[in-house]
Short mmCIF file of C-alpha atoms in Angstrom, two decimals:
data_model
loop_
_atom_site.label_atom_id
_atom_site.label_comp_id
_atom_site.label_asym_id
_atom_site.label_seq_id
_atom_site.Cartn_x
_atom_site.Cartn_y
_atom_site.Cartn_z
CA MET J 387 93.66 40.13 139.45
CA GLN J 388 96.96 41.51 140.00
CA HIS J 389 97.86 40.90 136.25
CA LYS J 390 94.74 42.84 135.46
CA ALA J 391 95.27 45.70 137.40
CA TRP J 392 98.65 46.24 135.97
CA SER J 393 97.12 46.14 132.38
CA ARG J 394 94.85 48.84 133.26
CA ALA J 395 97.55 50.87 135.08
CA GLY J 396 99.79 50.50 131.94
CA ALA J 397 97.16 51.20 129.40
CA VAL J 398 96.50 54.50 131.20
CA LEU J 399 100.21 55.40 131.31
CA LEU J 400 100.44 54.43 127.31
CA ALA J 401 97.40 56.81 126.83
CA THR J 402 99.10 59.72 128.76
CA ALA J 403 102.48 59.27 126.99
CA ALA J 404 100.47 59.33 123.70
CA MET J 405 98.69 62.59 124.80
CA PHE J 406 102.14 64.19 125.58
CA VAL J 407 103.45 63.07 122.13
CA ILE J 408 100.64 64.79 120.32
CA ALA J 409 100.97 68.14 122.17
CA ALA J 410 104.62 67.86 121.60
CA CYS J 411 104.24 67.69 117.99
CA GLY J 412 101.87 71.04 117.93
CA GLY J 413 98.66 69.40 117.26
CA GLY J 414 95.82 71.82 116.39
CA ASP J 415 95.94 75.77 115.43
CA GLY J 416 97.77 76.85 118.22
CA GLY J 417 100.84 78.59 117.01
CA GLY J 418 102.89 80.83 114.85
CA GLY J 419 103.61 80.54 111.07
CA THR J 420 101.69 80.78 108.15
CA GLY J 421 100.34 78.56 105.28
CA SER J 422 98.03 75.84 105.00
CA SER J 423 99.38 73.00 106.53
CA GLY J 424 101.10 71.61 109.97
CA GLY J 425 98.83 73.44 112.31
CA SER J 426 99.79 76.71 111.26
CA LYS J 427 97.72 79.98 111.58
CA ASN J 428 95.94 81.53 108.65
CA TYR J 429 96.05 85.09 108.89
CA LYS J 430 93.32 87.40 108.21
CA LEU J 431 94.44 90.53 105.77
CA THR J 432 92.57 93.45 104.58
CA LEU J 433 93.78 95.53 101.48
CA LEU J 434 92.30 99.11 101.62
CA ALA J 435 92.57 100.53 98.24
CA GLY J 436 92.67 104.08 97.39
CA VAL J 437 89.75 103.95 94.97
CA LYS J 438 88.02 100.43 94.56
CA GLY J 439 87.36 100.68 90.70
CA ASP J 440 90.84 102.03 89.60
CA GLN J 441 92.51 99.38 87.38
CA PHE J 442 95.83 100.11 89.24
CA TYR J 443 94.46 98.94 92.64
CA ILE J 444 92.78 96.07 91.14
CA THR J 445 95.98 94.55 89.84
CA MET J 446 97.15 95.24 93.43
CA ASN J 447 94.77 93.22 94.49
CA CYS J 448 95.24 90.47 91.85
CA GLY J 449 98.80 90.35 93.04
CA ALA J 450 98.10 90.50 96.72
CA GLN J 451 95.32 87.66 96.64
CA ALA J 452 97.74 85.43 94.56
CA GLU J 453 100.28 85.64 97.42
CA ALA J 454 97.93 85.48 100.15
CA LYS J 455 96.51 82.30 98.82
CA LYS J 456 100.10 80.79 98.33
CA LEU J 457 100.94 81.52 101.70
CA GLY J 458 97.87 80.20 103.08
CA ALA J 459 96.28 83.71 104.49
CA SER J 460 92.81 84.99 103.52
CA LEU J 461 92.83 88.69 102.01
CA ASN J 462 89.44 91.09 101.88
CA PHE J 463 89.77 93.67 99.41
CA GLN J 464 87.87 97.25 100.15
CA GLY J 465 88.13 100.71 98.85
CA PRO J 466 85.99 103.76 98.63
CA ASP J 467 84.34 104.79 95.28
CA GLN J 468 86.30 108.00 95.09
CA PHE J 469 89.83 108.93 95.95
CA SER J 470 88.86 110.73 99.29
CA PRO J 471 89.73 110.74 102.71
CA ALA J 472 86.06 111.53 103.69
CA GLN J 473 85.15 108.37 102.00
CA GLN J 474 88.22 106.20 103.04
CA THR J 475 87.89 106.99 106.60
CA PRO J 476 84.78 105.51 107.43
CA ILE J 477 85.88 102.32 105.78
CA ALA J 478 89.13 102.58 107.87
CA ASN J 479 86.82 102.92 111.05
CA ALA J 480 84.90 99.86 110.08
CA ILE J 481 88.37 97.91 109.52
CA ALA J 482 89.49 98.88 112.69
CA ALA J 483 86.27 97.26 114.27
CA ASP J 484 87.04 94.14 112.61
CA LYS J 485 90.51 93.87 113.93
CA PRO J 486 92.32 92.09 110.99
CA ASP J 487 95.88 90.55 111.64
CA ALA J 488 97.13 93.03 109.07
CA LEU J 489 96.16 96.04 106.98
CA LEU J 490 97.68 96.56 103.65
CA VAL J 491 96.48 100.17 102.82
CA ALA J 492 96.79 103.17 100.24
CA PRO J 493 96.06 106.45 102.26
CA THR J 494 93.98 108.96 100.28
CA ASP J 495 95.50 111.75 102.00
CA SER J 496 99.36 111.95 103.43
CA LYS J 497 97.99 113.86 106.59
CA ALA J 498 94.39 113.02 107.02
CA MET J 499 94.53 109.66 106.90
CA TYR J 500 97.01 109.36 110.00
CA THR J 501 94.48 109.09 112.64
CA PRO J 502 92.24 106.37 111.20
CA ILE J 503 95.10 104.43 110.00
CA LYS J 504 97.13 104.59 113.02
CA GLN J 505 94.07 103.40 115.46
CA ILE J 506 94.33 100.34 113.52
CA ALA J 507 98.01 100.07 114.21
CA ASP J 508 97.42 100.89 117.92
CA ALA J 509 94.85 98.02 118.09
CA GLY J 510 97.43 95.58 117.31
CA SER J 511 97.06 94.86 113.12
CA LYS J 512 100.21 95.25 111.30
CA VAL J 513 100.20 98.04 108.99
CA VAL J 514 101.93 97.98 105.35
CA LEU J 515 101.39 101.25 103.40
CA VAL J 516 101.21 100.35 99.86
CA ASP J 517 101.34 102.92 96.47
CA THR J 518 100.63 106.16 98.82
CA THR J 519 102.15 106.81 102.24
CA LEU J 520 101.74 109.08 105.36
CA ASP J 521 103.74 112.25 106.40
CA GLN J 522 104.10 110.06 109.93
CA ALA J 523 104.64 106.79 108.83
CA ASP J 524 106.94 105.17 111.35
CA PHE J 525 104.32 102.74 112.72
CA ALA J 526 104.14 101.13 109.48
CA VAL J 527 106.18 97.95 109.18
CA SER J 528 106.86 98.61 105.63
CA GLN J 529 106.27 101.31 102.85
CA ILE J 530 106.16 99.83 99.23
CA ALA J 531 105.54 102.06 96.26
CA SER J 532 106.78 103.06 92.94
CA ASP J 533 109.86 105.66 92.50
CA ASN J 534 107.07 108.45 91.73
CA GLU J 535 109.62 111.05 91.51
CA ALA J 536 111.74 109.64 89.05
CA GLY J 537 108.58 108.23 87.01
CA GLY J 538 107.68 112.03 86.89
CA ARG J 539 111.09 112.73 85.28
CA ALA J 540 110.85 109.93 83.01
CA ALA J 541 107.31 111.50 81.70
CA ALA J 542 109.01 114.78 81.22
CA GLN J 543 111.60 112.88 78.90
CA ALA J 544 109.18 110.84 76.89
CA LEU J 545 106.99 114.19 76.43
CA ALA J 546 109.84 116.19 75.14
CA LYS J 547 110.90 113.47 72.81
CA GLN J 548 107.59 113.47 71.64
CA ILE J 549 107.01 117.44 70.88
CA GLY J 550 110.39 117.74 69.60
CA GLY J 551 111.99 119.11 72.70
CA LYS J 552 110.15 122.44 73.11
CA GLY J 553 106.92 124.10 73.53
CA LYS J 554 104.23 124.51 76.41
CA VAL J 555 103.43 121.44 78.56
CA PHE J 556 100.70 121.45 81.36
CA VAL J 557 99.62 118.67 84.24
CA VAL J 558 96.48 117.50 84.92
CA ASN J 559 96.78 116.04 88.37
CA VAL J 560 94.40 114.42 91.03
CA ASN J 561 94.42 116.24 94.15
CA PRO J 562 97.23 117.89 96.25
CA GLY J 563 98.50 115.91 99.49
CA ILE J 564 98.77 112.79 97.86
CA SER J 565 102.12 111.59 98.28
CA THR J 566 102.43 109.67 95.10
CA THR J 567 101.07 112.11 92.38
CA ASP J 568 102.55 115.14 94.17
CA LEU J 569 105.87 113.52 93.49
CA ARG J 570 105.15 112.80 89.91
CA ALA J 571 104.16 116.29 89.35
CA LYS J 572 107.18 117.46 91.10
CA GLY J 573 109.46 115.36 89.43
CA PHE J 574 107.82 116.24 85.88
CA GLN J 575 108.04 119.87 86.54
CA GLU J 576 111.87 119.69 87.46
CA GLU J 577 112.66 117.74 84.69
CA ALA J 578 110.67 119.76 82.21
CA LYS J 579 112.42 122.87 83.14
CA LYS J 580 115.60 121.28 82.93
CA LEU J 581 115.11 120.07 79.52
CA GLY J 582 113.79 123.75 78.35
CA LEU J 583 110.20 123.02 78.18
CA GLN J 584 107.71 125.91 78.99
CA TYR J 585 106.13 124.48 82.05
CA LEU J 586 102.43 126.21 82.56
CA GLY J 587 101.45 124.60 85.86
CA GLN J 588 98.85 122.07 87.14
CA ASP J 589 95.43 121.61 87.89
CA PHE J 590 93.23 119.12 89.58
CA SER J 591 90.72 116.58 88.47
CA ASN J 592 89.58 115.07 91.50
CA ASP J 593 89.94 111.50 89.78
CA GLN J 594 86.93 112.62 87.90
CA PRO J 595 87.70 112.05 84.03
CA GLU J 596 84.93 114.34 82.95
CA LYS J 597 86.60 117.11 85.23
CA ALA J 598 90.17 116.44 83.57
CA ALA J 599 88.36 116.76 80.00
CA ALA J 600 86.83 120.43 81.11
CA ILE J 601 90.36 121.28 82.45
CA VAL J 602 92.03 120.24 79.19
CA LYS J 603 89.54 122.26 77.24
CA ALA J 604 89.90 125.04 79.21
CA GLN J 605 93.94 125.22 78.83
CA LEU J 606 93.63 124.69 75.20
CA ALA J 607 91.08 127.84 75.09
CA LYS J 608 94.12 130.01 77.08
CA ASN J 609 96.88 128.24 75.24
CA PRO J 610 95.90 127.21 71.57
CA ASP J 611 99.70 126.62 71.09
CA LEU J 612 99.92 123.93 74.04
CA LYS J 613 102.27 121.01 72.91
CA GLY J 614 102.02 118.37 75.57
CA ILE J 615 100.04 117.11 78.65
CA PHE J 616 101.27 115.04 81.63
CA ALA J 617 98.21 112.90 83.51
CA THR J 618 99.38 112.01 86.66
CA ASN J 619 97.09 108.86 86.70
CA LEU J 620 94.94 106.67 84.81
CA PHE J 621 91.72 108.98 85.42
CA SER J 622 93.46 111.73 84.58
CA ALA J 623 94.86 110.52 81.43
CA GLU J 624 91.33 109.19 80.38
CA GLY J 625 89.87 112.64 80.93
CA SER J 626 92.75 114.46 79.01
CA ALA J 627 92.24 112.00 75.94
CA THR J 628 88.40 112.79 76.02
CA GLY J 629 89.09 116.71 76.36
CA LEU J 630 91.31 116.45 72.97
CA ARG J 631 88.99 114.44 71.25
CA GLU J 632 86.33 116.59 71.80
CA SER J 633 87.98 119.77 70.99
CA GLY J 634 89.20 118.33 67.79
CA ASN J 635 92.62 119.01 68.76
CA LYS J 636 95.11 116.46 66.93
CA ASN J 637 98.41 118.16 67.78
CA VAL J 638 98.67 118.04 71.84
CA LYS J 639 100.77 115.01 72.83
CA ILE J 640 99.84 113.16 75.98
CA VAL J 641 102.01 111.10 78.36
CA SER J 642 100.49 109.58 81.56
CA PHE J 643 101.24 107.51 84.44
CA ASP J 644 99.41 103.91 84.87
CA ALA J 645 98.39 101.47 81.96
CA GLY J 646 94.85 100.68 82.20
CA PRO J 647 92.62 99.00 79.36
CA LYS J 648 91.39 102.16 78.24
CA GLN J 649 94.67 104.03 78.36
CA VAL J 650 96.26 101.27 76.38
CA GLU J 651 93.62 101.68 73.81
CA ASP J 652 94.35 105.33 73.53
CA LEU J 653 97.95 104.46 73.21
CA LYS J 654 97.00 102.18 70.42
CA ASN J 655 95.08 104.70 68.72
CA GLY J 656 97.50 107.39 68.82
CA THR J 657 95.58 109.51 71.32
CA ILE J 658 98.33 109.04 73.95
CA GLN J 659 101.66 109.02 72.87
CA ALA J 660 103.49 106.97 76.22
CA LEU J 661 102.65 105.47 79.27
CA VAL J 662 104.45 105.11 82.52
CA ALA J 663 103.67 101.83 83.61
CA GLN J 664 103.91 100.83 87.35
CA LYS J 665 103.87 97.26 88.89
CA PRO J 666 100.96 97.28 91.10
CA ALA J 667 100.90 93.28 91.18
CA ASP J 668 104.34 93.50 92.66
CA ILE J 669 103.20 96.08 95.21
CA GLY J 670 100.54 93.71 96.08
CA ARG J 671 102.51 90.60 96.37
CA GLN J 672 105.50 92.32 98.48
CA GLY J 673 102.73 93.94 100.70
CA VAL J 674 101.52 90.52 101.79
CA GLN J 675 104.97 89.27 102.35
CA GLN J 676 106.01 91.99 104.56
CA ALA J 677 102.63 92.00 106.50
CA ILE J 678 103.06 87.88 107.23
CA ALA J 679 106.72 88.56 107.79
CA ALA J 680 105.95 90.99 110.63
CA LEU J 681 103.05 88.83 112.21
CA LYS J 682 105.55 86.00 112.37
CA GLY J 683 108.07 88.21 113.97
CA GLN J 684 110.43 88.15 111.09
CA PRO J 685 112.53 90.96 109.94
CA THR J 686 110.66 93.50 107.40
CA LYS J 687 111.84 95.80 104.90
CA LYS J 688 110.84 99.37 106.05
CA LYS J 689 110.93 100.97 102.42
CA ILE J 690 110.69 99.29 99.10
CA GLY J 691 110.89 100.63 95.80
CA THR J 692 109.15 99.03 92.62
CA GLY J 693 110.16 99.95 89.14
CA SER J 694 108.26 101.34 85.91
CA VAL J 695 108.31 100.79 82.33
CA ILE J 696 107.57 103.26 79.56
CA LEU J 697 104.87 102.05 76.98
CA THR J 698 104.71 103.34 73.52
CA LYS J 699 102.83 102.09 70.79
CA ASP J 700 106.21 100.45 69.27
CA ASN J 701 107.14 98.60 72.57
CA LEU J 702 103.53 97.34 73.49
CA SER J 703 103.50 94.04 72.19
CA GLU J 704 106.40 92.91 74.06
CA ASN J 705 105.43 94.47 77.29
CA GLN J 706 101.74 93.01 77.72
CA ASN J 707 102.55 91.98 81.20
CA ALA J 708 102.89 95.66 82.22
CA VAL J 709 99.20 96.28 81.34
CA TYR J 710 96.85 96.61 84.11
CA LYS J 711 93.74 94.28 84.72
CA SER J 712 89.93 95.09 85.05
CA SER J 713 89.45 92.07 87.14
CA CYS J 714 91.58 89.02 88.42
#
């Protein structure tokens, strides 16, 4: 009897010890870290684009999705139908209610989107600003974007080369108050004047290709000797090319930011002469990395600049990886 009683007591002690060993090894889902192994936490991320159907943001999403999968996180992609704070705000409010671990967001206005994005940060989500930014961005764990002002200067240099170094040039922009395109137009204007080009100003297409086409046709009516157009994004470029085709003008040269499939086709057929291709997949990839680093309590980089490449018909074949995607 004493031997049997000792055996039962010993079994209890062994079982208790085994429980402590399991607990010490971190079984279950109770801890930090990310990835898909070893009891790590699978973080829930959201990417809120500036506009859902833009190949720039689609390509950014592809890079972000690949990195999230690699790191064992899930990523939800959302965006408005138009690049508009009125359309982006209700989506941001819905994301705030969902409380993701982190938000990657391209604000559609540097002022108007401050409050809706700040409330997401105040609720505990880590915020990474991708592509565009806010006037007050101190609460973001990181800001990742192209050097847009330098890109605008490069566009002016490329356009000057295309038009023989002189003549009238015009900018088709998106909307005032967008950090990225404001800087592109600024860089272009300053460099165009420095190069001796006759800068005629800018007009805004509200991301509508048909409006950009109308702007170009109106400029040609006022300035039939117009030599060059700088389009600050892919929708502006698409509309500018359409406006030239519809007017029958084959003399005006176009340089555009971004490298969507339609722009690349226009580059191939000679409607557009040069493209400033950004690296949206890299922005998405680094956005996920910075968000997860912040969630794990690791250091983050407050500002990250990504490069760009000038695409022409002559160098397109060797830079196919710079072309944006329509789907992942």
